[in-house]
Short mmCIF file of C-alpha atoms and ligand atoms in Angstrom, two decimals:
data_model
loop_
_atom_site.label_atom_id
_atom_site.label_comp_id
_atom_site.label_asym_id
_atom_site.label_seq_id
_atom_site.Cartn_x
_atom_site.Cartn_y
_atom_site.Cartn_z
CA MET B 1 -31.94 19.45 14.77
CA PRO B 2 -34.40 16.86 16.09
CA THR B 3 -33.11 13.32 15.62
CA ALA B 4 -35.52 10.50 14.95
CA ALA B 5 -33.24 7.74 16.20
CA SER B 6 -32.45 9.24 19.56
CA ALA B 7 -35.96 10.49 20.16
CA ASP B 8 -37.37 6.98 19.91
CA PRO B 9 -37.29 5.02 23.12
CA LEU B 10 -35.96 1.53 22.41
CA PRO B 11 -38.88 -0.91 22.50
CA VAL B 12 -38.27 -3.93 24.69
CA SER B 13 -39.02 -6.35 21.90
CA ASP B 14 -39.01 -5.11 18.37
CA THR B 15 -39.20 -6.69 14.98
CA ARG B 16 -36.35 -4.88 13.25
CA ALA B 17 -33.84 -7.11 11.52
CA GLU B 18 -30.65 -8.03 13.33
CA ALA B 19 -27.67 -6.14 11.93
CA ILE B 20 -24.85 -7.42 14.11
CA GLN B 21 -24.77 -10.25 16.59
CA VAL B 22 -21.62 -10.93 18.54
CA GLU B 23 -21.64 -13.98 20.77
CA ASP B 24 -19.12 -14.82 23.44
CA LEU B 25 -16.24 -13.14 21.67
CA HIS B 26 -12.80 -13.87 23.05
CA LYS B 27 -9.55 -12.37 21.86
CA SER B 28 -6.05 -12.82 23.18
CA PHE B 29 -2.82 -11.26 22.01
CA GLY B 30 -0.34 -13.92 23.01
CA THR B 31 -0.99 -14.46 26.69
CA LEU B 32 -2.83 -11.18 27.13
CA GLU B 33 -6.56 -11.82 27.09
CA VAL B 34 -8.13 -8.61 25.82
CA LEU B 35 -11.73 -9.72 25.26
CA LYS B 36 -13.11 -12.19 27.77
CA GLY B 37 -16.44 -13.15 26.34
CA VAL B 38 -18.32 -10.21 24.88
CA SER B 39 -21.83 -10.50 23.46
CA LEU B 40 -23.57 -7.69 21.69
CA ASN B 41 -26.62 -7.26 19.50
CA ALA B 42 -27.43 -4.39 17.21
CA LYS B 43 -30.59 -4.20 15.15
CA LYS B 44 -31.08 -2.21 12.01
CA GLY B 45 -31.18 1.47 12.87
CA ASP B 46 -29.44 1.07 16.20
CA VAL B 47 -26.73 3.45 17.24
CA VAL B 48 -24.61 1.63 19.77
CA ALA B 49 -22.03 3.63 21.65
CA ILE B 50 -19.13 1.70 23.13
CA ILE B 51 -17.38 3.40 25.99
CA GLY B 52 -14.68 2.36 28.42
CA GLY B 53 -11.22 3.16 29.66
CA SER B 54 -8.09 3.00 27.59
CA GLY B 55 -7.07 -0.58 26.96
CA SER B 56 -10.48 -1.99 27.87
CA GLY B 57 -10.73 -3.64 24.44
CA LYS B 58 -13.07 -1.29 22.57
CA SER B 59 -11.02 -1.09 19.39
CA THR B 60 -10.23 -4.77 19.51
CA MET B 61 -13.92 -5.62 19.71
CA LEU B 62 -14.78 -3.38 16.79
CA ARG B 63 -11.91 -4.77 14.73
CA CYS B 64 -12.94 -8.35 15.45
CA ILE B 65 -16.35 -7.65 13.96
CA ASN B 66 -14.89 -7.13 10.48
CA PHE B 67 -12.02 -9.53 11.17
CA LEU B 68 -9.30 -6.94 10.89
CA GLU B 69 -8.31 -8.70 14.08
CA THR B 70 -8.73 -12.47 14.26
CA PRO B 71 -10.97 -13.45 17.17
CA SER B 72 -9.72 -16.26 19.38
CA SER B 73 -13.21 -17.70 19.64
CA GLY B 74 -16.82 -16.67 19.47
CA LYS B 75 -19.45 -16.16 16.85
CA ILE B 76 -20.14 -13.17 14.63
CA VAL B 77 -23.29 -12.79 12.57
CA ILE B 78 -23.73 -9.90 10.17
CA ASP B 79 -27.20 -9.32 8.70
CA GLY B 80 -28.14 -12.83 9.68
CA GLU B 81 -25.11 -14.33 7.95
CA GLU B 82 -22.66 -16.08 10.23
CA VAL B 83 -19.01 -15.55 9.40
CA GLU B 84 -17.39 -18.94 8.79
CA MET B 85 -14.43 -19.34 11.08
CA ASN B 86 -11.53 -21.75 11.24
CA ALA B 87 -10.66 -23.39 14.54
CA ASP B 88 -8.10 -20.64 15.15
CA GLY B 89 -10.71 -17.94 14.62
CA SER B 90 -9.49 -16.76 11.21
CA PRO B 91 -12.14 -16.37 8.51
CA ALA B 92 -12.58 -19.71 6.75
CA ASN B 93 -13.91 -18.27 3.54
CA ARG B 94 -12.02 -15.32 2.15
CA ARG B 95 -14.72 -14.48 -0.42
CA GLN B 96 -17.36 -14.42 2.29
CA ILE B 97 -15.48 -12.13 4.63
CA GLU B 98 -14.56 -9.80 1.76
CA ARG B 99 -18.21 -9.63 0.72
CA ILE B 100 -19.32 -9.00 4.30
CA ARG B 101 -16.68 -6.30 4.73
CA THR B 102 -18.12 -4.39 1.80
CA ARG B 103 -21.37 -4.10 3.75
CA LEU B 104 -19.59 -2.80 6.82
CA ALA B 105 -17.74 0.45 6.55
CA MET B 106 -15.09 1.50 8.98
CA VAL B 107 -14.06 4.99 9.98
CA PHE B 108 -10.69 5.03 11.70
CA GLN B 109 -9.23 7.23 14.37
CA GLN B 110 -6.33 8.11 12.05
CA PHE B 111 -8.63 8.51 8.99
CA ASN B 112 -6.46 6.15 6.90
CA LEU B 113 -7.32 7.81 3.62
CA TRP B 114 -5.18 6.60 0.73
CA THR B 115 -2.61 9.38 0.52
CA HIS B 116 -1.76 8.90 -3.16
CA ARG B 117 -5.36 9.48 -4.21
CA THR B 118 -7.43 12.64 -4.19
CA LEU B 119 -10.49 12.85 -1.97
CA LEU B 120 -12.74 12.00 -4.92
CA GLU B 121 -10.52 9.06 -5.89
CA ASN B 122 -10.62 7.86 -2.30
CA VAL B 123 -14.41 7.93 -2.31
CA ILE B 124 -14.85 6.11 -5.63
CA GLU B 125 -12.08 3.56 -5.04
CA VAL B 126 -14.13 0.84 -3.39
CA PRO B 127 -17.35 1.33 -5.40
CA VAL B 128 -15.46 1.17 -8.70
CA HIS B 129 -12.91 -1.54 -7.98
CA VAL B 130 -14.58 -3.74 -5.40
CA LEU B 131 -18.28 -3.26 -6.03
CA LYS B 132 -17.84 -2.76 -9.81
CA VAL B 133 -20.11 0.27 -9.97
CA PRO B 134 -19.73 2.07 -13.34
CA ARG B 135 -17.16 4.82 -12.92
CA ALA B 136 -19.41 7.69 -14.02
CA LYS B 137 -22.09 6.63 -11.59
CA ALA B 138 -19.58 6.28 -8.77
CA ILE B 139 -18.18 9.74 -9.48
CA ALA B 140 -21.63 11.32 -9.45
CA ARG B 141 -22.42 9.64 -6.15
CA ALA B 142 -19.03 10.56 -4.69
CA LYS B 143 -19.62 14.21 -5.54
CA GLU B 144 -22.96 14.11 -3.75
CA LEU B 145 -21.32 12.57 -0.70
CA LEU B 146 -18.46 15.05 -0.65
CA GLU B 147 -21.01 17.83 -0.92
CA ARG B 148 -22.91 16.31 1.95
CA VAL B 149 -19.87 16.35 4.24
CA GLY B 150 -19.04 19.87 3.08
CA LEU B 151 -16.05 19.06 0.87
CA SER B 152 -17.38 19.57 -2.63
CA ASP B 153 -14.69 22.14 -3.40
CA LYS B 154 -11.91 19.79 -2.21
CA ALA B 155 -12.69 16.82 -4.46
CA ASP B 156 -9.39 17.05 -6.31
CA ALA B 157 -7.20 17.77 -3.30
CA PHE B 158 -4.93 15.19 -1.73
CA PRO B 159 -5.58 14.14 1.88
CA ALA B 160 -2.23 15.34 3.22
CA PHE B 161 -3.17 18.91 2.33
CA MET B 162 -6.41 18.77 4.33
CA SER B 163 -7.05 19.40 8.02
CA GLY B 164 -7.81 16.43 10.23
CA GLY B 165 -11.47 17.33 10.33
CA GLN B 166 -11.64 17.51 6.55
CA GLN B 167 -9.85 14.19 6.24
CA GLN B 168 -12.20 12.53 8.67
CA ARG B 169 -15.24 13.90 6.84
CA ALA B 170 -13.78 12.57 3.60
CA ALA B 171 -13.26 9.21 5.31
CA ILE B 172 -16.93 9.25 6.28
CA ALA B 173 -17.86 9.99 2.67
CA ARG B 174 -15.68 7.06 1.60
CA ALA B 175 -17.53 4.85 4.07
CA LEU B 176 -20.94 6.07 2.86
CA ALA B 177 -19.96 5.41 -0.76
CA VAL B 178 -20.30 1.67 -0.28
CA ASP B 179 -23.82 2.19 1.01
CA PRO B 180 -23.01 0.19 4.13
CA ASN B 181 -25.51 -1.69 6.27
CA VAL B 182 -23.48 -0.93 9.34
CA MET B 183 -20.89 1.74 10.01
CA LEU B 184 -18.10 1.11 12.48
CA PHE B 185 -16.52 4.18 14.02
CA ASP B 186 -13.37 3.81 16.11
CA GLU B 187 -12.88 7.04 18.04
CA PRO B 188 -13.45 9.18 14.96
CA THR B 189 -12.64 12.43 16.73
CA SER B 190 -9.80 11.43 19.05
CA ALA B 191 -7.04 12.46 16.65
CA LEU B 192 -8.58 15.87 15.98
CA ASP B 193 -7.78 19.27 17.38
CA PRO B 194 -10.60 20.29 19.72
CA GLU B 195 -11.90 22.98 17.35
CA LEU B 196 -12.33 20.38 14.57
CA VAL B 197 -14.27 17.83 16.61
CA GLY B 198 -17.60 19.58 16.14
CA GLU B 199 -17.65 19.43 12.35
CA VAL B 200 -17.14 15.66 12.38
CA LEU B 201 -19.69 15.06 15.13
CA THR B 202 -22.23 17.06 13.14
CA VAL B 203 -21.84 14.69 10.21
CA ILE B 204 -22.17 11.62 12.43
CA ARG B 205 -25.19 13.10 14.17
CA ASP B 206 -26.89 13.52 10.78
CA LEU B 207 -26.19 9.91 9.94
CA ALA B 208 -27.73 8.76 13.19
CA ALA B 209 -30.77 10.90 12.49
CA GLU B 210 -31.36 9.23 9.14
CA GLY B 211 -31.46 5.84 10.79
CA ARG B 212 -28.01 4.49 9.90
CA THR B 213 -26.92 1.50 11.92
CA MET B 214 -23.72 2.40 13.71
CA LEU B 215 -21.28 1.08 16.24
CA LEU B 216 -19.44 3.99 17.69
CA VAL B 217 -16.43 3.75 19.98
CA THR B 218 -16.06 7.17 21.53
CA HIS B 219 -14.67 9.18 24.38
CA GLU B 220 -17.22 11.94 23.78
CA MET B 221 -19.71 11.06 26.50
CA LYS B 222 -22.05 13.94 25.83
CA PHE B 223 -22.21 12.96 22.20
CA ALA B 224 -22.74 9.27 22.98
CA ARG B 225 -25.62 10.17 25.24
CA GLU B 226 -27.15 12.34 22.55
CA VAL B 227 -26.95 10.08 19.48
CA ALA B 228 -26.88 6.51 20.81
CA ASN B 229 -29.93 4.46 21.66
CA HIS B 230 -27.81 1.87 23.39
CA VAL B 231 -24.61 2.28 25.37
CA VAL B 232 -22.14 -0.46 26.21
CA TYR B 233 -19.53 0.01 28.90
CA LEU B 234 -16.48 -2.23 28.54
CA PHE B 235 -14.16 -2.91 31.43
CA GLU B 236 -11.11 -5.12 31.05
CA GLY B 237 -12.55 -7.09 28.16
CA ARG B 238 -16.01 -7.64 29.57
CA ILE B 239 -19.26 -5.74 29.24
CA GLU B 240 -19.66 -4.33 32.70
CA GLU B 241 -22.93 -2.55 32.06
CA GLN B 242 -25.17 -1.69 29.13
CA GLY B 243 -28.51 -0.10 28.43
CA PRO B 244 -30.23 2.99 27.09
CA PRO B 245 -28.10 6.12 27.44
CA ALA B 246 -30.42 7.68 30.00
CA GLU B 247 -29.88 4.67 32.27
CA VAL B 248 -26.19 4.17 31.70
CA PHE B 249 -25.29 7.82 32.07
CA GLY B 250 -28.10 8.95 34.34
CA ASN B 251 -28.25 6.04 36.71
CA PRO B 252 -25.12 3.88 36.47
CA GLN B 253 -25.29 0.71 38.56
CA SER B 254 -21.76 -0.60 38.75
CA ALA B 255 -19.15 1.11 40.85
CA ARG B 256 -16.64 0.93 38.00
CA LEU B 257 -18.94 2.70 35.57
CA LYS B 258 -19.69 5.35 38.16
CA GLN B 259 -16.00 5.89 38.66
CA PHE B 260 -15.33 5.91 34.92
CA LEU B 261 -18.04 8.48 34.27
CA SER B 262 -16.82 10.74 37.00
CA SER B 263 -13.26 10.47 35.69
CA VAL B 264 -14.19 11.54 32.15
CA ALA B 265 -16.71 14.17 33.13
CA MET I 1 49.15 27.78 -35.61
CA GLU I 2 48.07 25.99 -32.47
CA LEU I 3 44.50 26.73 -33.32
CA THR I 4 44.76 24.99 -36.67
CA LEU I 5 46.39 21.98 -35.03
CA GLU I 6 43.57 21.73 -32.59
CA THR I 7 41.04 22.10 -35.33
CA LEU I 8 42.87 19.42 -37.26
CA GLY I 9 42.89 17.13 -34.23
CA LEU I 10 39.20 17.63 -33.72
CA ALA I 11 38.54 17.10 -37.38
CA GLU I 12 40.31 13.79 -37.15
CA SER I 13 38.25 12.77 -34.13
CA ALA I 14 35.09 13.84 -35.86
CA GLN I 15 35.99 11.67 -38.81
CA LEU I 16 36.70 8.68 -36.56
CA LEU I 17 33.37 9.15 -34.81
CA SER I 18 31.34 9.81 -37.93
CA LEU I 19 28.35 7.58 -38.43
CA SER I 20 29.26 6.45 -41.93
CA ALA I 21 32.35 4.38 -42.78
CA PRO I 22 35.22 4.76 -42.22
CA GLY I 23 33.89 6.34 -38.99
CA TRP I 24 33.01 4.08 -36.03
CA GLY I 25 30.12 6.18 -34.73
CA ALA I 26 27.48 3.75 -35.92
CA ASN I 27 29.23 0.89 -34.10
CA LEU I 28 29.28 2.88 -30.91
CA LEU I 29 25.61 3.74 -31.22
CA ARG I 30 24.74 0.11 -31.94
CA GLY I 31 26.67 -0.81 -28.79
CA LEU I 32 24.78 1.83 -26.85
CA ALA I 33 21.46 0.52 -28.12
CA ASN I 34 22.41 -2.99 -27.01
CA SER I 35 23.55 -1.71 -23.64
CA LEU I 36 20.26 0.11 -23.14
CA LYS I 37 18.23 -2.89 -24.24
CA ILE I 38 19.97 -5.07 -21.69
CA ALA I 39 19.86 -2.45 -18.97
CA PHE I 40 16.16 -1.92 -19.54
CA GLY I 41 15.36 -5.62 -19.64
CA ALA I 42 17.55 -6.44 -16.66
CA PHE I 43 16.12 -3.59 -14.64
CA GLY I 44 12.54 -4.66 -15.43
CA PHE I 45 13.30 -8.31 -14.76
CA GLY I 46 15.05 -7.28 -11.56
CA VAL I 47 12.08 -5.22 -10.35
CA LEU I 48 9.79 -8.16 -11.06
CA ILE I 49 12.04 -10.49 -9.06
CA GLY I 50 12.27 -7.79 -6.43
CA LEU I 51 8.50 -7.53 -6.12
CA PHE I 52 8.12 -11.25 -5.57
CA GLY I 53 11.21 -11.27 -3.39
CA ALA I 54 9.98 -8.43 -1.21
CA TYR I 55 6.52 -9.93 -0.76
CA GLY I 56 8.10 -13.34 -0.13
CA LYS I 57 10.43 -11.92 2.49
CA LEU I 58 7.63 -10.01 4.21
CA TYR I 59 4.76 -12.46 4.02
CA GLY I 60 6.23 -15.79 2.87
CA GLY I 61 6.62 -18.94 4.91
CA PRO I 62 9.90 -19.83 6.62
CA VAL I 63 11.24 -21.83 3.65
CA ILE I 64 10.62 -19.03 1.15
CA ARG I 65 12.12 -16.50 3.53
CA ASP I 66 15.26 -18.57 4.02
CA LEU I 67 15.71 -19.14 0.30
CA LEU I 68 15.30 -15.44 -0.39
CA ALA I 69 17.76 -14.57 2.37
CA ILE I 70 20.33 -16.86 0.76
CA TYR I 71 19.64 -15.33 -2.67
CA THR I 72 20.01 -11.71 -1.59
CA THR I 73 23.01 -12.40 0.63
CA VAL I 74 24.98 -14.40 -1.92
CA ILE I 75 24.26 -12.08 -4.82
CA ARG I 76 25.16 -9.01 -2.86
CA ALA I 77 28.30 -10.59 -1.41
CA VAL I 78 29.93 -11.89 -4.60
CA PRO I 79 31.52 -9.36 -6.99
CA GLU I 80 29.32 -8.72 -10.00
CA LEU I 81 31.99 -9.68 -12.49
CA VAL I 82 32.32 -13.11 -10.89
CA LEU I 83 28.53 -13.50 -10.78
CA ILE I 84 28.25 -12.61 -14.43
CA LEU I 85 30.84 -15.21 -15.39
CA ILE I 86 29.18 -17.86 -13.21
CA LEU I 87 25.61 -17.10 -14.29
CA TYR I 88 26.54 -16.75 -17.94
CA TYR I 89 28.55 -19.97 -18.24
CA VAL I 90 26.37 -21.99 -15.87
CA GLY I 91 23.22 -20.67 -17.54
CA THR I 92 24.33 -21.40 -21.11
CA ASP I 93 25.75 -24.75 -20.03
CA LEU I 94 22.49 -25.79 -18.36
CA ILE I 95 20.42 -24.73 -21.33
CA ASN I 96 22.65 -26.64 -23.71
CA LYS I 97 22.62 -29.73 -21.50
CA ALA I 98 18.84 -29.54 -21.35
CA ALA I 99 18.66 -29.05 -25.11
CA GLY I 100 21.02 -31.97 -25.61
CA ALA I 101 18.94 -34.19 -23.36
CA MET I 102 15.86 -33.37 -25.39
CA GLY I 103 17.72 -34.21 -28.60
CA TYR I 104 18.40 -30.73 -29.89
CA GLY I 105 21.86 -29.57 -30.89
CA ARG I 106 23.75 -26.68 -29.35
CA ILE I 107 21.62 -23.60 -29.01
CA GLU I 108 23.01 -20.21 -29.87
CA ILE I 109 21.91 -18.02 -26.99
CA SER I 110 21.22 -14.43 -27.89
CA GLY I 111 23.54 -12.04 -26.12
CA VAL I 112 20.71 -9.71 -25.22
CA VAL I 113 18.67 -12.46 -23.59
CA ALA I 114 21.69 -13.81 -21.73
CA GLY I 115 22.61 -10.31 -20.58
CA ILE I 116 19.10 -9.59 -19.34
CA TRP I 117 18.96 -12.89 -17.50
CA VAL I 118 22.35 -12.51 -15.86
CA LEU I 119 22.08 -8.85 -14.86
CA GLY I 120 18.38 -9.27 -13.99
CA ILE I 121 19.21 -11.86 -11.36
CA VAL I 122 21.83 -9.55 -9.89
CA GLN I 123 19.47 -6.58 -9.96
CA GLY I 124 16.68 -8.68 -8.44
CA ALA I 125 18.62 -9.12 -5.22
CA TYR I 126 19.04 -5.38 -4.76
CA SER I 127 15.47 -4.65 -5.89
CA THR I 128 14.18 -7.11 -3.31
CA GLU I 129 15.77 -5.06 -0.56
CA VAL I 130 14.72 -1.69 -2.00
CA LEU I 131 11.10 -2.79 -2.42
CA ARG I 132 10.96 -4.59 0.90
CA GLY I 133 11.99 -1.40 2.64
CA ALA I 134 9.49 0.61 0.62
CA ILE I 135 6.61 -1.76 1.36
CA LYS I 136 7.45 -1.64 5.04
CA ALA I 137 7.39 2.15 4.93
CA VAL I 138 3.76 2.21 3.74
CA PRO I 139 1.66 3.25 6.76
CA PRO I 140 -0.20 0.10 7.91
CA GLY I 141 -3.43 2.08 8.14
CA GLN I 142 -3.52 2.40 4.34
CA ILE I 143 -3.55 -1.36 3.92
CA GLU I 144 -5.87 -1.84 6.85
CA ALA I 145 -8.42 0.53 5.31
CA ALA I 146 -8.29 -1.47 2.07
CA ARG I 147 -8.84 -4.71 3.97
CA ALA I 148 -11.68 -3.20 5.98
CA PHE I 149 -13.49 -2.32 2.75
CA GLY I 150 -13.25 -5.85 1.39
CA MET I 151 -10.42 -5.52 -1.11
CA PRO I 152 -8.86 -8.85 -2.00
CA PRO I 153 -5.09 -9.18 -1.37
CA ILE I 154 -3.98 -8.86 -5.01
CA MET I 155 -6.07 -5.73 -5.46
CA ILE I 156 -4.59 -4.28 -2.28
CA MET I 157 -1.15 -4.91 -3.72
CA TRP I 158 -1.88 -3.17 -7.04
CA ARG I 159 -4.18 -0.40 -5.88
CA VAL I 160 -2.76 0.49 -2.49
CA THR I 161 0.62 -0.97 -1.54
CA ILE I 162 2.49 -0.48 -4.81
CA PRO I 163 1.30 3.08 -5.52
CA ALA I 164 1.84 4.04 -1.89
CA MET I 165 5.35 2.61 -1.77
CA MET I 166 6.44 4.21 -5.07
CA SER I 167 7.60 7.39 -3.41
CA PHE I 168 9.81 5.39 -1.04
CA ALA I 169 11.11 3.11 -3.78
CA THR I 170 11.94 5.56 -6.58
CA PRO I 171 15.27 6.87 -5.25
CA GLY I 172 16.54 3.33 -4.70
CA LEU I 173 15.21 2.12 -8.05
CA ALA I 174 16.77 5.10 -9.83
CA ASN I 175 20.11 4.07 -8.39
CA LEU I 176 19.58 0.49 -9.51
CA TRP I 177 18.78 1.66 -13.02
CA LEU I 178 22.03 3.62 -13.21
CA ILE I 179 23.94 0.62 -11.91
CA ALA I 180 22.21 -1.51 -14.55
CA THR I 181 23.31 0.79 -17.37
CA LYS I 182 26.90 0.64 -16.19
CA ASP I 183 26.92 -3.07 -15.35
CA THR I 184 26.19 -3.81 -18.98
CA ALA I 185 29.85 -2.90 -19.55
CA LEU I 186 30.82 -5.98 -17.55
CA LEU I 187 29.18 -8.13 -20.20
CA ALA I 188 32.07 -7.25 -22.50
CA ILE I 189 33.95 -10.01 -20.69
CA VAL I 190 31.68 -12.67 -22.15
CA GLY I 191 32.07 -11.17 -25.60
CA PHE I 192 28.79 -9.35 -25.84
CA SER I 193 29.01 -6.37 -28.13
CA GLU I 194 27.63 -3.65 -25.94
CA LEU I 195 28.99 -0.14 -25.83
CA THR I 196 32.23 -0.88 -23.99
CA LEU I 197 33.26 -3.77 -26.24
CA GLU I 198 32.40 -1.82 -29.38
CA THR I 199 34.45 1.05 -28.07
CA ARG I 200 37.41 -1.18 -27.33
CA GLN I 201 37.26 -2.68 -30.80
CA ALA I 202 37.04 0.73 -32.43
CA ALA I 203 39.88 2.01 -30.29
CA SER I 204 42.22 -0.88 -30.90
CA SER I 205 41.60 -0.88 -34.65
CA THR I 206 42.34 2.82 -34.95
CA ARG I 207 44.69 3.31 -31.98
CA ALA I 208 42.56 6.34 -31.10
CA TYR I 209 41.95 5.14 -27.52
CA PHE I 210 41.46 8.56 -26.05
CA THR I 211 38.88 9.67 -28.62
CA PHE I 212 36.75 6.57 -28.40
CA PHE I 213 36.78 6.07 -24.65
CA LEU I 214 36.03 9.73 -24.16
CA ALA I 215 33.11 9.38 -26.59
CA ALA I 216 31.86 6.29 -24.77
CA GLY I 217 32.15 8.09 -21.46
CA GLY I 218 30.13 10.94 -22.93
CA LEU I 219 27.43 8.51 -24.04
CA TYR I 220 27.22 6.90 -20.57
CA LEU I 221 27.04 10.37 -19.06
CA MET I 222 24.18 11.31 -21.38
CA VAL I 223 22.28 8.21 -20.39
CA THR I 224 22.73 9.14 -16.75
CA LEU I 225 21.60 12.71 -17.30
CA CYS I 226 18.50 11.68 -19.24
CA SER I 227 17.70 9.06 -16.61
CA GLY I 228 17.96 11.70 -13.95
CA VAL I 229 15.34 13.78 -15.74
CA VAL I 230 13.00 10.83 -16.25
CA PHE I 231 13.31 9.64 -12.66
CA GLY I 232 12.73 13.20 -11.55
CA TRP I 233 9.36 13.08 -13.29
CA ILE I 234 8.59 9.67 -11.86
CA GLU I 235 9.46 10.77 -8.37
CA LYS I 236 7.35 13.87 -8.70
CA TRP I 237 4.44 11.73 -9.81
CA ALA I 238 5.03 9.18 -7.06
CA ARG I 239 5.13 11.93 -4.45
CA ARG I 240 1.89 13.51 -5.59
CA GLY I 241 -0.29 13.87 -2.58
CA GLN I 242 2.63 14.43 -0.25
CA PRO I 243 3.50 17.92 0.86
CA SER I 244 6.84 19.08 -0.54
CA LEU I 245 9.80 18.41 1.73
CA ARG I 246 11.42 21.65 0.69
CA GLY I 247 8.33 23.50 1.81
CA GLY I 248 6.78 26.42 0.00
CA ARG I 249 8.30 25.53 -3.36
CA GLY I 250 6.05 22.70 -4.22
N1 ATP T 301 -1.91 -5.94 17.95
C1 ATP T 301 -1.80 -6.03 19.30
N2 ATP T 301 -0.85 -6.79 19.87
C2 ATP T 301 -0.74 -6.89 21.20
N3 ATP T 301 -1.54 -6.26 22.07
C3 ATP T 301 -2.52 -5.49 21.58
C4 ATP T 301 -2.69 -5.31 20.16
N4 ATP T 301 -3.74 -4.49 19.96
C5 ATP T 301 -4.19 -4.16 21.18
N5 ATP T 301 -3.47 -4.75 22.15
C6 ATP T 301 -3.69 -4.63 23.61
O1 ATP T 301 -5.03 -4.96 23.85
C7 ATP T 301 -5.56 -4.14 24.86
C8 ATP T 301 -6.85 -3.51 24.36
O2 ATP T 301 -6.54 -2.65 23.29
P1 ATP T 301 -7.64 -1.80 22.54
O3 ATP T 301 -6.94 -1.06 21.49
O4 ATP T 301 -8.74 -2.69 22.14
O5 ATP T 301 -8.12 -0.83 23.68
P2 ATP T 301 -9.13 0.38 23.58
O6 ATP T 301 -10.22 0.10 24.52
O7 ATP T 301 -9.49 0.63 22.17
O8 ATP T 301 -8.24 1.54 24.16
P3 ATP T 301 -8.09 3.07 23.65
O9 ATP T 301 -9.19 3.83 24.29
O10 ATP T 301 -6.76 3.47 24.19
O11 ATP T 301 -8.15 3.07 22.17
C9 ATP T 301 -4.49 -3.15 25.22
O12 ATP T 301 -3.88 -3.60 26.41
C10 ATP T 301 -3.54 -3.21 24.08
O13 ATP T 301 -2.22 -2.97 24.54
MG1 MG T 302 -8.97 2.12 20.71
#
């Protein structure tokens, strides 16, 4: 399937709207400094792959963007709107961060579907209760989305009875249901049995092809190279190298990235 | 011969227990109704306290946490009978003092309300611990997902945490309910006419101790059996979405 997003070379200067701007993000857990000043820009339609070794701070960075984790300092701008922060980095305006979160949708490594709700109920939960979409409309949309991820016959099943791949596809449908401006994926296939990885990657690949803005933390290098138009390599809380996938994977500059790529290959 | 005696004995018991005078059955049933009213109210009040208590213990500031620790420790350490006497007399005394200060006369406090208040406070301490454990057992990812999608805290509590913890809380709450039904008997000591007091009165007026206490025991047993069925349904509902532990049968 030809993909529009990955076929386009990234223009040096383009006029697309900014989707996510992260400036000089720092995060410490106690005395452990996990992010040491990370800056990152994603424009509308970008697919940014974030790669790096275990413990390099990939998840922490992603989780700071929607304030699941409280940054220690830095600036985060979503769709041109800066998140108001207290001196300690916590969101200063609960309403604002809740509103911004509804425009970001996160897909977790462990799926995190609500286990007491069926797949359909999971998908309509946020539209109905947070976004106040009329229930009938939300259900119709949820059915479309479940169909799209190949789960239309499982709408009334509970997550615990599904395979990991099915759960993750449902989680993607749940994320799509809020019609997000940006999707955040944190290693969406790492908890899956190898034979189930493909079905989830196929769904994500489709999303990239339709021009969804995505930040994707992944260990699937081949996949990152294929779908991303920008790759960021994190090493010990700093961006060691970044650029178009052809550059980062094809012609890595830093010794650490070279070593990392050879270790995961 | 023996058979007729037995039949006669039973006939006598049946007469004593009959619902219309001179039988005492209606008194017993009125006592049971009062017991259930109090048990129900106290259990509900206790769960409400428990919900606040559990959230306070988990997410409250240091002062709230300390106060709650004192509450749950003291209530669970002191025998219930003593607590009931203290709470009942202190409670009625305080209310009357307050009423006196505001220029009202003595207030007659309804036994049901007093019973609910006293037992509810006792139940609340145990509920706090049951619910705190249940909330902690909810996988953090469930709550994290709700936060990530912009749910406000109260909505997370109602839509995610409470439904998700139900399956962990029901066994403990079922126990508390049974304890509540039986603790109502302790209220006999403050002269509240629940099932046990009614039974004692019926028994001492007729000298048929065995008949009446056996009947009361039967009523308590029936309450327990019915509760078991109802909590079975609740637990089944709360565990929807979780594969059966027994495997294959569910
Ligand atoms: N809540 C936390 N408290 C303390 N330390 C934490 C916490 N979360 C993460 N860390 C630490 O921060 C560092 C970065 O963690 P992070 O999860 O961001 O790494 P990662 O790049 O996502 O790694 P992985 O590929 O294993 O998922 C690790 O050393 C981790 O132990
Ligand atoms: Mg991670």
